[in-house]
Amino acid sequence: MTTTAAVDQVFLLIIAISVALLLLVTGLMLWFVVRYRRSRHPQAEEVKGSTALEVAWTLIPTLLVLVMFWYGYKGFEFLRRPPPGSLEVTVTGRMWDWGFEYANGKKSEKLFVPLGRPVKVNLRSVDVIHSFYVPAFRVKEDAVPGQESYLWFKPQSMGPADIFCAEFCGERHAYMISQVIVMEPAEFERWLAAPSPTEMSGTEAPSAADAAREVMEEWGCFACHSTDGTESVGPTLKGIWGRTVTVIAGGQVYELKSDEAYLRKALLKPSDELVKGYDDLMPPSELTDEQMSILLEYLKIL
Amino acid sequence: MGSEFHASYLDVPPGGGGLKSWIFSTDHKRIAILYLISILAFFFVGAAIGILMRLELIAPGKTLFEPSTYNALFTLHGVIMIFLFVIPGMPAILGNFFLPIMIGAKDVAFPRLNLLSWWIYMAGALLAVASLFTGGGPPDTGWTFYVPYSLRTGTNVTLAVFAAFVLGFSSILTGLNFITTVHRLRAPGMTFFRMPLFVWAHYATAWIQILATPILAITLVLVMAERLFGIGLFDPAKGGDPLLFQHLFWIYSHPAVYIMILPPMGYISEIIPTFAKKRIYGYKAIALSSLAIAFVGYLVWGHHMFTSGMSDTSRWIFSLLTFLVAIPSGVKVFNWVATLYKGSIELEPPLVYVLAFIFLFSIGGLTGLMQGALATDIHLHDTYFVVGHFHYIIFGGAVFAFMAALLYWFPKMTGRMYSKRAVWVALAHQFVGFNMLYFSMLILGMMGMPRRYYDYLPRFQTLHVVATVGSWILVAGLVVLAAALLRALRRGERAPANPWGGVSLEWTIPSPPPEENFSLPPEVGEPYDFSKGPAR
Ligand SMILES: [Cu+2]
């Protein structure tokens, strides 16, 4: 069974009960209002309390809610048990994009998965709370900093499925979206074995700038920084090298000249020295050493 | 009772009239009017913000605002509607006016404290307004202030949180006042089980106000301390836990839903018997279930956290408790409908509003079941479904009940009757607009549209357009109703003491009531006894 089917069963059950109850209550109410309107029924009659009736309308709903609880619980249990042999992917939430990493170290910006194989998503966050949500598979779980969580699903048909961030996480929350791309298993294996674009070398060696931009793309830097001088959530990176920056650290404000040591720190521990006038929003980067040097070279020439 | 000899509470008091005679009055009725005006002013501001948000969402991409502005708008909408409108408004407006009268008292137990509560409310409201224009500008966290985002954003969360903290004191003091009033000031003969259900509902609410609000206060102080001194309670990098905040926040904010809905349930329990001319069905069950809801409501906060990463065991326990707490509310609906059975029903505006309430509130409750069940909530959590659901409960439930109650007691409070034709027009617009707006949200949520999104994928657009158009129709209905009532203040016919043939004590005194409410101790009989005809 798929997660979609498991959840939809419970939906059907609860919707059916709800519609029946709504029709019952509204129907009775309207019928009484028409049947006992003043012009037709000028004298109200006292109705004796009926214990049987009250017991019935307490017990029947109690039974109904217990049934709903039970099926809700069973469906949930299914959602919490990834089948053995699931493909594991580590998903990192950061303001404001998702990063996907496979067991072999392959990274991507969309979640590529093979058709028909269950996928277990291990969730983490590097900054604030995000929530990984794939409506098509009816699954969602928060990515909480300092905590690990997971969910799983099984893609049963081709075609992309949207991934949303469901927990409000700041200015570009609505753009923290990605996609699940379902592939034929063989095609997926080929894709998984091929190196990530940033690691690509050989004939079509990309220029240094292109490589750096790839890195920035992968880590979502452009969500907050421009390279053309426009201000955004963070300061523009144009002319960053050698510029005089006013920073706040430990309650003190001072000026410094941006150099390699400063930039390294700004990337690894952005909260330690905050650029004055900006919020403490930048996620600490998890760049590999190689990516770090590519990036630093690029920042020099921007 | 010879009423002509007593000045109405609206007349110019001996010390002179003017604003001072209002903002320094300790008369519970004048304080109720102060609350009414200030709280409704915020309601209209909140509604205007809602309209702006809907306008932004009429099409994908940017329509009017930048994302940061939109984020501030939905935060303001929530903060205003929750902390400045529904939580104070449901108990403090009509409760202040009618709770003392219904138990035959001349005022609340601590009239000056009552005035202080209003002043504290105003101070909190002012701070909230100040948070928009100072520091880093309006907060953009949503009314839930979830950490760590609320600790990192540069917007003025600290001041906004402090405003909510101050508002909490107003709520606590009102609760304290009502509880003491009910215990100490009941007229001779007014035993607990002769109290109207309105009083029971406010009594239960008051307990939640004094027991739950301190938890919110503490939580908010912790957020301020985190922002100002970075102690690290909620910050995992320093050994803290972001989920701790969510637990603390919902331990208050779930019971707070009952602060919003119990008083309206009390209004409904007064209105239905009056227009069916019949004793309420299951008086004791309704009275005691109010108390039961107030206390058991503490145990279900975790259902706001089914996807938070909380342990699987706690998830199913909270799911089970949530379902069990739903039963008393459901039973109340059955009781109300059963009260209509064999009544002699007159379809006056307050009752028709009540019928709308029962329908909308039922949808709110039933959609709640889908979120109480674990498997389905995983899909629905933090989507538009949740937004639709709680608007069905709070707007369709609490606010429709409030409008019913306002229409029911307006003649008593003002001594004037409104145009019923205008009210029918208002209700028709409100009902149609409401369902277009919020039923679309339910469907959007089922389709997977997350909440608090500035922008959305094109496939969601049709329903967003329906919702936005619905918001215009709904607001037109609200404006018509407000206009009808404002017009009635000046031009409305004089209302008699008992226009609807009610039997509770407020109908035994003139409209508008005299300053001291009762000149002689009122005669107290069984509640909802229509066999002797309308109260005189
Ligand atoms: Cu996010």
mmCIF file of N, CA and C in Angstrom, chain B residues 33-123:
data_model
loop_
_atom_site.group_PDB
_atom_site.id
_atom_site.type_symbol
_atom_site.label_atom_id
_atom_site.label_comp_id
_atom_site.label_asym_id
_atom_site.label_seq_id
_atom_site.Cartn_x
_atom_site.Cartn_y
_atom_site.Cartn_z
ATOM 1 N N ILE B 33 -19.642 48.868 27.552
ATOM 2 C CA ILE B 33 -19.722 49.672 26.325
ATOM 3 C C ILE B 33 -18.323 50.130 25.900
ATOM 4 N N LEU B 34 -17.474 50.464 26.880
ATOM 5 C CA LEU B 34 -16.085 50.817 26.536
ATOM 6 C C LEU B 34 -15.414 49.670 25.796
ATOM 7 N N TYR B 35 -15.567 48.476 26.346
ATOM 8 C CA TYR B 35 -14.990 47.299 25.688
ATOM 9 C C TYR B 35 -15.594 47.132 24.300
ATOM 10 N N LEU B 36 -16.905 47.283 24.226
ATOM 11 C CA LEU B 36 -17.582 47.058 22.945
ATOM 12 C C LEU B 36 -16.972 47.950 21.870
ATOM 13 N N ILE B 37 -16.847 49.226 22.184
ATOM 14 C CA ILE B 37 -16.359 50.161 21.173
ATOM 15 C C ILE B 37 -14.896 49.883 20.835
ATOM 16 N N SER B 38 -14.055 49.731 21.877
ATOM 17 C CA SER B 38 -12.632 49.561 21.572
ATOM 18 C C SER B 38 -12.376 48.231 20.869
ATOM 19 N N ILE B 39 -13.035 47.185 21.323
ATOM 20 C CA ILE B 39 -12.771 45.869 20.743
ATOM 21 C C ILE B 39 -13.308 45.782 19.314
ATOM 22 N N LEU B 40 -14.496 46.355 19.076
ATOM 23 C CA LEU B 40 -15.023 46.293 17.707
ATOM 24 C C LEU B 40 -14.180 47.138 16.755
ATOM 25 N N ALA B 41 -13.604 48.227 17.280
ATOM 26 C CA ALA B 41 -12.717 49.023 16.430
ATOM 27 C C ALA B 41 -11.572 48.139 15.942
ATOM 28 N N PHE B 42 -10.994 47.362 16.875
ATOM 29 C CA PHE B 42 -9.904 46.477 16.454
ATOM 30 C C PHE B 42 -10.407 45.387 15.514
ATOM 31 N N PHE B 43 -11.635 44.920 15.734
ATOM 32 C CA PHE B 43 -12.182 43.908 14.828
ATOM 33 C C PHE B 43 -12.200 44.442 13.399
ATOM 34 N N PHE B 44 -12.647 45.687 13.237
ATOM 35 C CA PHE B 44 -12.726 46.199 11.870
ATOM 36 C C PHE B 44 -11.340 46.417 11.270
ATOM 37 N N VAL B 45 -10.370 46.794 12.113
ATOM 38 C CA VAL B 45 -8.999 46.885 11.605
ATOM 39 C C VAL B 45 -8.520 45.499 11.159
ATOM 40 N N GLY B 46 -8.758 44.507 12.012
ATOM 41 C CA GLY B 46 -8.340 43.140 11.682
ATOM 42 C C GLY B 46 -9.006 42.654 10.406
ATOM 43 N N ALA B 47 -10.297 42.971 10.256
ATOM 44 C CA ALA B 47 -11.023 42.538 9.061
ATOM 45 C C ALA B 47 -10.456 43.236 7.826
ATOM 46 N N ALA B 48 -10.122 44.522 7.970
ATOM 47 C CA ALA B 48 -9.559 45.258 6.832
ATOM 48 C C ALA B 48 -8.243 44.606 6.398
ATOM 49 N N ILE B 49 -7.435 44.225 7.376
ATOM 50 C CA ILE B 49 -6.177 43.555 7.034
ATOM 51 C C ILE B 49 -6.459 42.243 6.318
ATOM 52 N N GLY B 50 -7.478 41.530 6.797
ATOM 53 C CA GLY B 50 -7.867 40.279 6.143
ATOM 54 C C GLY B 50 -8.213 40.507 4.680
ATOM 55 N N ILE B 51 -8.956 41.576 4.420
ATOM 56 C CA ILE B 51 -9.341 41.899 3.042
ATOM 57 C C ILE B 51 -8.093 42.176 2.198
ATOM 58 N N LEU B 52 -7.131 42.894 2.779
ATOM 59 C CA LEU B 52 -5.898 43.179 2.032
ATOM 60 C C LEU B 52 -5.148 41.889 1.700
ATOM 61 N N MET B 53 -5.111 40.970 2.685
ATOM 62 C CA MET B 53 -4.418 39.706 2.421
ATOM 63 C C MET B 53 -5.104 38.958 1.285
ATOM 64 N N ARG B 54 -6.445 38.944 1.330
ATOM 65 C CA ARG B 54 -7.167 38.236 0.276
ATOM 66 C C ARG B 54 -6.919 38.887 -1.081
ATOM 67 N N LEU B 55 -6.790 40.222 -1.080
ATOM 68 C CA LEU B 55 -6.520 40.895 -2.348
ATOM 69 C C LEU B 55 -5.167 40.455 -2.903
ATOM 70 N N GLU B 56 -4.176 40.422 -2.040
ATOM 71 C CA GLU B 56 -2.847 39.994 -2.483
ATOM 72 C C GLU B 56 -2.922 38.595 -3.104
ATOM 73 N N LEU B 57 -3.794 37.759 -2.542
ATOM 74 C CA LEU B 57 -3.820 36.354 -2.964
ATOM 75 C C LEU B 57 -4.747 36.096 -4.142
ATOM 76 N N ILE B 58 -5.300 37.154 -4.720
ATOM 77 C CA ILE B 58 -6.252 36.921 -5.813
ATOM 78 C C ILE B 58 -5.537 36.341 -7.036
ATOM 79 N N ALA B 59 -4.234 36.573 -7.137
ATOM 80 C CA ALA B 59 -3.480 36.005 -8.256
ATOM 81 C C ALA B 59 -2.106 35.603 -7.760
ATOM 82 N N PRO B 60 -1.486 34.624 -8.403
ATOM 83 C CA PRO B 60 -0.126 34.260 -8.010
ATOM 84 C C PRO B 60 0.830 35.424 -8.290
ATOM 85 N N GLY B 61 1.969 35.396 -7.664
ATOM 86 C CA GLY B 61 2.941 36.469 -7.863
ATOM 87 C C GLY B 61 2.546 37.691 -7.063
ATOM 88 N N LYS B 62 3.251 38.774 -7.337
ATOM 89 C CA LYS B 62 2.988 39.978 -6.565
ATOM 90 C C LYS B 62 1.743 40.696 -7.089
ATOM 91 N N THR B 63 0.803 40.991 -6.206
ATOM 92 C CA THR B 63 -0.364 41.766 -6.606
ATOM 93 C C THR B 63 -0.259 43.176 -6.040
ATOM 94 N N LEU B 64 -0.044 43.256 -4.721
ATOM 95 C CA LEU B 64 0.013 44.566 -4.076
ATOM 96 C C LEU B 64 1.271 44.764 -3.252
ATOM 97 N N PHE B 65 1.664 43.718 -2.530
ATOM 98 C CA PHE B 65 2.691 43.886 -1.513
ATOM 99 C C PHE B 65 3.935 43.067 -1.804
ATOM 100 N N GLU B 66 5.009 43.426 -1.073
ATOM 101 C CA GLU B 66 6.198 42.587 -1.035
ATOM 102 C C GLU B 66 5.932 41.449 -0.047
ATOM 103 N N PRO B 67 6.700 40.345 -0.167
ATOM 104 C CA PRO B 67 6.487 39.242 0.783
ATOM 105 C C PRO B 67 6.590 39.693 2.239
ATOM 106 N N SER B 68 7.561 40.553 2.550
ATOM 107 C CA SER B 68 7.734 40.915 3.963
ATOM 108 C C SER B 68 6.496 41.659 4.475
ATOM 109 N N THR B 69 5.873 42.464 3.612
ATOM 110 C CA THR B 69 4.656 43.168 4.024
ATOM 111 C C THR B 69 3.531 42.173 4.262
ATOM 112 N N TYR B 70 3.396 41.225 3.334
ATOM 113 C CA TYR B 70 2.349 40.218 3.498
ATOM 114 C C TYR B 70 2.540 39.455 4.806
ATOM 115 N N ASN B 71 3.806 39.089 5.093
ATOM 116 C CA ASN B 71 4.066 38.342 6.331
ATOM 117 C C ASN B 71 3.690 39.168 7.558
ATOM 118 N N ALA B 72 3.938 40.467 7.504
ATOM 119 C CA ALA B 72 3.545 41.321 8.622
ATOM 120 C C ALA B 72 2.021 41.378 8.712
ATOM 121 N N LEU B 73 1.353 41.421 7.552
ATOM 122 C CA LEU B 73 -0.110 41.519 7.567
ATOM 123 C C LEU B 73 -0.751 40.304 8.223
ATOM 124 N N PHE B 74 -0.293 39.097 7.846
ATOM 125 C CA PHE B 74 -0.988 37.948 8.452
ATOM 126 C C PHE B 74 -0.669 37.831 9.935
ATOM 127 N N THR B 75 0.512 38.319 10.317
ATOM 128 C CA THR B 75 0.819 38.324 11.752
ATOM 129 C C THR B 75 -0.106 39.293 12.494
ATOM 130 N N LEU B 76 -0.249 40.492 11.926
ATOM 131 C CA LEU B 76 -1.117 41.493 12.559
ATOM 132 C C LEU B 76 -2.550 41.024 12.611
ATOM 133 N N HIS B 77 -3.017 40.462 11.487
ATOM 134 C CA HIS B 77 -4.394 39.964 11.443
ATOM 135 C C HIS B 77 -4.626 38.982 12.589
ATOM 136 N N GLY B 78 -3.691 38.052 12.755
ATOM 137 C CA GLY B 78 -3.840 37.054 13.817
ATOM 138 C C GLY B 78 -3.748 37.666 15.198
ATOM 139 N N VAL B 79 -2.736 38.493 15.408
ATOM 140 C CA VAL B 79 -2.553 39.082 16.745
ATOM 141 C C VAL B 79 -3.770 39.929 17.124
ATOM 142 N N ILE B 80 -4.240 40.737 16.188
ATOM 143 C CA ILE B 80 -5.390 41.600 16.494
ATOM 144 C C ILE B 80 -6.625 40.755 16.755
ATOM 145 N N MET B 81 -6.912 39.828 15.850
ATOM 146 C CA MET B 81 -8.149 39.068 15.988
ATOM 147 C C MET B 81 -8.131 38.196 17.249
ATOM 148 N N ILE B 82 -6.997 37.597 17.572
ATOM 149 C CA ILE B 82 -6.951 36.711 18.728
ATOM 150 C C ILE B 82 -6.817 37.506 20.021
ATOM 151 N N PHE B 83 -5.763 38.328 20.114
ATOM 152 C CA PHE B 83 -5.453 38.940 21.412
ATOM 153 C C PHE B 83 -6.229 40.225 21.665
ATOM 154 N N LEU B 84 -6.670 40.898 20.613
ATOM 155 C CA LEU B 84 -7.379 42.164 20.841
ATOM 156 C C LEU B 84 -8.874 42.056 20.571
ATOM 157 N N PHE B 85 -9.304 41.032 19.898
ATOM 158 C CA PHE B 85 -10.740 40.922 19.608
ATOM 159 C C PHE B 85 -11.396 39.726 20.300
ATOM 160 N N VAL B 86 -11.093 38.495 19.872
ATOM 161 C CA VAL B 86 -11.916 37.380 20.349
ATOM 162 C C VAL B 86 -11.683 37.059 21.825
ATOM 163 N N ILE B 87 -10.409 36.952 22.241
ATOM 164 C CA ILE B 87 -10.164 36.542 23.627
ATOM 165 C C ILE B 87 -10.739 37.559 24.617
ATOM 166 N N PRO B 88 -10.448 38.859 24.467
ATOM 167 C CA PRO B 88 -11.088 39.788 25.402
ATOM 168 C C PRO B 88 -12.573 39.978 25.084
ATOM 169 N N GLY B 89 -12.920 39.971 23.795
ATOM 170 C CA GLY B 89 -14.265 40.394 23.395
ATOM 171 C C GLY B 89 -15.367 39.466 23.839
ATOM 172 N N MET B 90 -15.138 38.140 23.719
ATOM 173 C CA MET B 90 -16.242 37.229 23.996
ATOM 174 C C MET B 90 -16.658 37.292 25.465
ATOM 175 N N PRO B 91 -15.710 37.209 26.434
ATOM 176 C CA PRO B 91 -16.192 37.329 27.814
ATOM 177 C C PRO B 91 -16.438 38.769 28.270
ATOM 178 N N ALA B 92 -15.583 39.723 27.842
ATOM 179 C CA ALA B 92 -15.588 41.013 28.546
ATOM 180 C C ALA B 92 -16.701 41.958 28.115
ATOM 181 N N ILE B 93 -17.247 41.811 26.925
ATOM 182 C CA ILE B 93 -18.269 42.780 26.501
ATOM 183 C C ILE B 93 -19.618 42.411 27.118
ATOM 184 N N LEU B 94 -20.195 41.313 26.626
ATOM 185 C CA LEU B 94 -21.534 40.971 27.110
ATOM 186 C C LEU B 94 -21.481 40.403 28.518
ATOM 187 N N GLY B 95 -20.369 39.748 28.869
ATOM 188 C CA GLY B 95 -20.227 39.240 30.233
ATOM 189 C C GLY B 95 -20.282 40.370 31.233
ATOM 190 N N ASN B 96 -19.554 41.432 30.944
ATOM 191 C CA ASN B 96 -19.583 42.571 31.847
ATOM 192 C C ASN B 96 -20.985 43.146 31.958
ATOM 193 N N PHE B 97 -21.647 43.250 30.840
ATOM 194 C CA PHE B 97 -22.958 43.890 30.878
ATOM 195 C C PHE B 97 -23.979 43.015 31.595
ATOM 196 N N PHE B 98 -24.018 41.720 31.236
ATOM 197 C CA PHE B 98 -25.160 40.917 31.675
ATOM 198 C C PHE B 98 -24.890 39.952 32.818
ATOM 199 N N LEU B 99 -23.637 39.577 33.039
ATOM 200 C CA LEU B 99 -23.426 38.606 34.125
ATOM 201 C C LEU B 99 -23.952 39.141 35.466
ATOM 202 N N PRO B 100 -23.606 40.370 35.867
ATOM 203 C CA PRO B 100 -24.158 40.847 37.143
ATOM 204 C C PRO B 100 -25.687 40.913 37.119
ATOM 205 N N ILE B 101 -26.254 41.411 36.025
ATOM 206 C CA ILE B 101 -27.714 41.570 35.987
ATOM 207 C C ILE B 101 -28.396 40.211 36.083
ATOM 208 N N MET B 102 -27.853 39.222 35.371
ATOM 209 C CA MET B 102 -28.527 37.922 35.332
ATOM 210 C C MET B 102 -28.523 37.219 36.675
ATOM 211 N N ILE B 103 -27.590 37.580 37.560
ATOM 212 C CA ILE B 103 -27.638 36.952 38.880
ATOM 213 C C ILE B 103 -28.227 37.916 39.909
ATOM 214 N N GLY B 104 -28.778 39.014 39.415
ATOM 215 C CA GLY B 104 -29.465 39.944 40.307
ATOM 216 C C GLY B 104 -28.522 40.806 41.130
ATOM 217 N N ALA B 105 -27.328 41.101 40.590
ATOM 218 C CA ALA B 105 -26.375 41.924 41.335
ATOM 219 C C ALA B 105 -26.378 43.356 40.806
ATOM 220 N N LYS B 106 -25.880 44.263 41.620
ATOM 221 C CA LYS B 106 -25.835 45.665 41.200
ATOM 222 C C LYS B 106 -24.593 45.963 40.373
ATOM 223 N N ASP B 107 -23.555 45.175 40.567
ATOM 224 C CA ASP B 107 -22.327 45.375 39.791
ATOM 225 C C ASP B 107 -21.480 44.118 39.944
ATOM 226 N N VAL B 108 -20.266 44.134 39.371
ATOM 227 C CA VAL B 108 -19.347 43.031 39.630
ATOM 228 C C VAL B 108 -18.754 43.198 41.019
ATOM 229 N N ALA B 109 -18.002 42.181 41.465
ATOM 230 C CA ALA B 109 -17.498 42.212 42.836
ATOM 231 C C ALA B 109 -16.489 43.339 43.035
ATOM 232 N N PHE B 110 -15.655 43.588 42.033
ATOM 233 C CA PHE B 110 -14.616 44.619 42.182
ATOM 234 C C PHE B 110 -14.729 45.630 41.042
ATOM 235 N N PRO B 111 -15.613 46.598 41.194
ATOM 236 C CA PRO B 111 -15.861 47.514 40.070
ATOM 237 C C PRO B 111 -14.620 48.294 39.638
ATOM 238 N N ARG B 112 -13.795 48.688 40.602
ATOM 239 C CA ARG B 112 -12.633 49.482 40.186
ATOM 240 C C ARG B 112 -11.598 48.618 39.473
ATOM 241 N N LEU B 113 -11.466 47.382 39.944
ATOM 242 C CA LEU B 113 -10.578 46.444 39.261
ATOM 243 C C LEU B 113 -11.061 46.218 37.828
ATOM 244 N N ASN B 114 -12.377 46.225 37.693
ATOM 245 C CA ASN B 114 -12.986 46.043 36.382
ATOM 246 C C ASN B 114 -12.565 47.175 35.445
ATOM 247 N N LEU B 115 -12.610 48.401 35.955
ATOM 248 C CA LEU B 115 -12.180 49.542 35.152
ATOM 249 C C LEU B 115 -10.685 49.421 34.828
ATOM 250 N N LEU B 116 -9.916 49.007 35.840
ATOM 251 C CA LEU B 116 -8.475 48.832 35.623
ATOM 252 C C LEU B 116 -8.221 47.818 34.503
ATOM 253 N N SER B 117 -9.030 46.749 34.487
ATOM 254 C CA SER B 117 -8.843 45.734 33.437
ATOM 255 C C SER B 117 -8.984 46.361 32.058
ATOM 256 N N TRP B 118 -9.981 47.254 31.928
ATOM 257 C CA TRP B 118 -10.141 47.899 30.616
ATOM 258 C C TRP B 118 -8.936 48.765 30.302
ATOM 259 N N TRP B 119 -8.437 49.482 31.290
ATOM 260 C CA TRP B 119 -7.260 50.323 31.061
ATOM 261 C C TRP B 119 -6.052 49.482 30.685
ATOM 262 N N ILE B 120 -5.900 48.357 31.344
ATOM 263 C CA ILE B 120 -4.774 47.486 30.987
ATOM 264 C C ILE B 120 -4.937 46.986 29.553
ATOM 265 N N TYR B 121 -6.184 46.653 29.198
ATOM 266 C CA TYR B 121 -6.443 46.238 27.815
ATOM 267 C C TYR B 121 -5.990 47.327 26.853
ATOM 268 N N MET B 122 -6.369 48.574 27.156
ATOM 269 C CA MET B 122 -6.003 49.672 26.266
ATOM 270 C C MET B 122 -4.481 49.851 26.218
ATOM 271 N N ALA B 123 -3.831 49.698 27.384
ATOM 272 C CA ALA B 123 -2.375 49.833 27.413
ATOM 273 C C ALA B 123 -1.742 48.757 26.526
#
